[in-house]
Coordinates of C-alpha atoms in Angstrom, one line a residue:
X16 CA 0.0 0.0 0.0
X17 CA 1.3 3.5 -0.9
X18 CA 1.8 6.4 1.6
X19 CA -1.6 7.8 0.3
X20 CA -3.3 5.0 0.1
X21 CA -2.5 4.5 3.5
X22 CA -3.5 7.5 4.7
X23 CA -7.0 7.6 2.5
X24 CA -8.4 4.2 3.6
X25 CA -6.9 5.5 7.3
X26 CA -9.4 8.8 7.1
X27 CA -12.1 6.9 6.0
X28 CA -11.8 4.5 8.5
X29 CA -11.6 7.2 11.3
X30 CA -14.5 8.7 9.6
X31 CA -16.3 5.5 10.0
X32 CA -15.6 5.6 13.6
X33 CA -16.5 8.3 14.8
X34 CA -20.0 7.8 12.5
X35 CA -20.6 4.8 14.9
X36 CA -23.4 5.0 17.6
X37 CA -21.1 3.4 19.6
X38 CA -18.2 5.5 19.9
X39 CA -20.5 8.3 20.0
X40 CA -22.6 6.6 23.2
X41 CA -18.9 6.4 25.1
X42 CA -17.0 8.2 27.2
X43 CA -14.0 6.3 28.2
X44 CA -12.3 4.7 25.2
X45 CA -9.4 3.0 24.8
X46 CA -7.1 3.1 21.8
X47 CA -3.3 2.6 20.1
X48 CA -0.8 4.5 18.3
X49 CA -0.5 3.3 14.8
X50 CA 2.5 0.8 14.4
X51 CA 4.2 -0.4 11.3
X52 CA 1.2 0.3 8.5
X53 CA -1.6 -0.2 11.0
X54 CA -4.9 1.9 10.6
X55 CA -3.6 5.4 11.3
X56 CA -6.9 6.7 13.9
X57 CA -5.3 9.5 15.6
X58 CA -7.2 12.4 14.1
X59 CA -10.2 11.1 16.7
X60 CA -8.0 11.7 19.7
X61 CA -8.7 15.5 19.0
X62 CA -11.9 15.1 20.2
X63 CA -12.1 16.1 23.7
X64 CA -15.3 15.2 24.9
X65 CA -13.5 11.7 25.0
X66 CA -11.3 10.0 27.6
X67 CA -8.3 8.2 26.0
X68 CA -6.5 5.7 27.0
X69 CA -3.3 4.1 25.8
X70 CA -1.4 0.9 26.5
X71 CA 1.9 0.4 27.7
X72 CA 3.5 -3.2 27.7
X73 CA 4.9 -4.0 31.1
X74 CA 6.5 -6.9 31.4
X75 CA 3.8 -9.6 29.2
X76 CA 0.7 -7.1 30.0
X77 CA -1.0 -4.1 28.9
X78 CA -1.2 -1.1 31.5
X79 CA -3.5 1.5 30.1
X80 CA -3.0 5.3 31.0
X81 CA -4.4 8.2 30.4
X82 CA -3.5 10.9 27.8
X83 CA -4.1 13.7 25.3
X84 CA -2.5 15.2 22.5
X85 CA -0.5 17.8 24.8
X86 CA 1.1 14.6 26.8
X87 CA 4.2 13.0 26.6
X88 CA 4.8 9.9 25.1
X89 CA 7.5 7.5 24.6
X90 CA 9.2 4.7 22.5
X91 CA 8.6 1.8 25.0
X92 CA 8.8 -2.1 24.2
X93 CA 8.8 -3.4 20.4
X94 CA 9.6 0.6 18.9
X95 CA 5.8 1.3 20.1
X96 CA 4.9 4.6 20.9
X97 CA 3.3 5.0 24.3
X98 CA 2.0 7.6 26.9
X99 CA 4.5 8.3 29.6
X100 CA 4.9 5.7 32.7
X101 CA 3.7 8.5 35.2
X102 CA 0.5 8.9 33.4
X103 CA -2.8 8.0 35.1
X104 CA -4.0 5.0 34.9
X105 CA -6.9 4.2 33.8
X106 CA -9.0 1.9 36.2
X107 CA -11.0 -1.0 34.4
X108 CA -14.6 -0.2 35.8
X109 CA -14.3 3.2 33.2
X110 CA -13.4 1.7 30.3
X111 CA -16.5 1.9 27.8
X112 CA -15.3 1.0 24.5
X113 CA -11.8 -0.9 23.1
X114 CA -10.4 0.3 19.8
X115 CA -8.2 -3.1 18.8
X116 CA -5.7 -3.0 16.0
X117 CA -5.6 -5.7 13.9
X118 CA -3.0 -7.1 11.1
X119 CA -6.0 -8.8 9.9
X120 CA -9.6 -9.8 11.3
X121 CA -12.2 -12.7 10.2
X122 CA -15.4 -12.5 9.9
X123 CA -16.3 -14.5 13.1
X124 CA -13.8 -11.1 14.9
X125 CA -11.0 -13.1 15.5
X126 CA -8.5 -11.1 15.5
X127 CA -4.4 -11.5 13.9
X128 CA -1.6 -8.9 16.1
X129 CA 1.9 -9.1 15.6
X130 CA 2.3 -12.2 17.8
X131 CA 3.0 -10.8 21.4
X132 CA -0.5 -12.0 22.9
X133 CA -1.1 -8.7 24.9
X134 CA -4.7 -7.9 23.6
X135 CA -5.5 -12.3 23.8
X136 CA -4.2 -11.7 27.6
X137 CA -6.2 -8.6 28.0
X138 CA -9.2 -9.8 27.1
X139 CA -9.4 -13.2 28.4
X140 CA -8.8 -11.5 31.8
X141 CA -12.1 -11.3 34.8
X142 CA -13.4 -8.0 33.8
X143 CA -12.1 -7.3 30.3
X144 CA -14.3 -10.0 28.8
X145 CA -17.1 -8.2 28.8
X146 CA -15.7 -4.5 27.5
X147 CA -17.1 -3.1 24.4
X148 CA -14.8 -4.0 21.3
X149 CA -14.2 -2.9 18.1
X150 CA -11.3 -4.5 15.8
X151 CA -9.9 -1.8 13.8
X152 CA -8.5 -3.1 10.3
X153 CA -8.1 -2.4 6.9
X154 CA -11.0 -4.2 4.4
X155 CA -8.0 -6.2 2.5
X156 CA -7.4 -7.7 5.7
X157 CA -10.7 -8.5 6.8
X158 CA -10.7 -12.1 5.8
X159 CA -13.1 -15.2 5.7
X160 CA -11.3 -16.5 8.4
X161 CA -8.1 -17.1 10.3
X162 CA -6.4 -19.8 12.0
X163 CA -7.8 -19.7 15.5
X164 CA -6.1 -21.1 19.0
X165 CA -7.9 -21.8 22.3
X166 CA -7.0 -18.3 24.0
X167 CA -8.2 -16.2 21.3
X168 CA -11.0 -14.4 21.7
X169 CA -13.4 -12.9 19.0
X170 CA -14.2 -9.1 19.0
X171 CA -17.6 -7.7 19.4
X172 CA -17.4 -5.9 15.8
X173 CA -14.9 -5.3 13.6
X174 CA -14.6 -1.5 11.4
X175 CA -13.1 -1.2 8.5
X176 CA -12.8 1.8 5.9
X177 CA -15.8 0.1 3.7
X178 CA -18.2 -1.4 6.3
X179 CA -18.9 -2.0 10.0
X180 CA -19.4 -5.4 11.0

């Protein structure tokens, strides 16, 4: 995919988003920086009448913390950018909605990451199981289906920069 391509099928997917009744019903939502040629989001984090939230990988876990576009962030684990360690965190009971990036996505919502497990961890954990998820992924790589273990779990709905599923 070319730099403009990239960044077309990115705004339209963003667009997409923030057309959703579900991002628009929450208040607390939790999100990533674009990594590699993941689904670029970040205009949304403009909007201030959100809560962001942004994950940090300590040790094999993801700590979420607060931030906005004025904050800090940092290079942390795998050349991931990430809010600063002395952020606030973000306590589970506020969390309304996940934004999930995805390599690729099926059509049952399982979900393909680069490997490391951190969302499968996440979301298999007493409390996370039942957050509001959206898998966040291009519409080339929103497949029939993937290969599928016995920790993954599927996501709620899946956007992409063509459909909402």
């Amino acid at each position: 995919m070319t730099l403009l391509e990239w960044r077309e099928k990115s705004d339209r997917l963003t667009t997409n988003i923030q057309n959703s009744v579900i991002f628009n019903q929450a208040n607390t939502i939790l999100a990533f920086f674009s990594f590699r040629q993941e689904p670029d989001i970040s205009s949304l984090y403009t909007n201030t009448n959100k809560r962001w939230g942004f994950p940090r990988c300590v040790d094999k876990s993801l700590v979420w913390h607060s931030w906005q576009p004025k904050d800090t962030i940092n290079i942390g684990a795998y050349g991931i950018t990430e809010p600063h360690h002395e952020a606030p965190i973000i306590d589970i009971e506020e969390v309304d909605l996940i934004l999930v990036p995805c390599v690729g996505c099926d059509v049952q919502g399982y979900r393909l990451g680069y490997g490391g497990g951190y969302y499968d961890r996440l979301l298999n954990s007493p409390g996370w199981q039942t957050k509001a998820t959206i898998g966040v992924v291009f519409d080339f790589a929103y497949l029939s289906q993937l290969p599928v273990d016995s920790w993954d779990k599927p996501l709620e709905r899946v956007m992409t920069e063509n459909a909402f599923f």
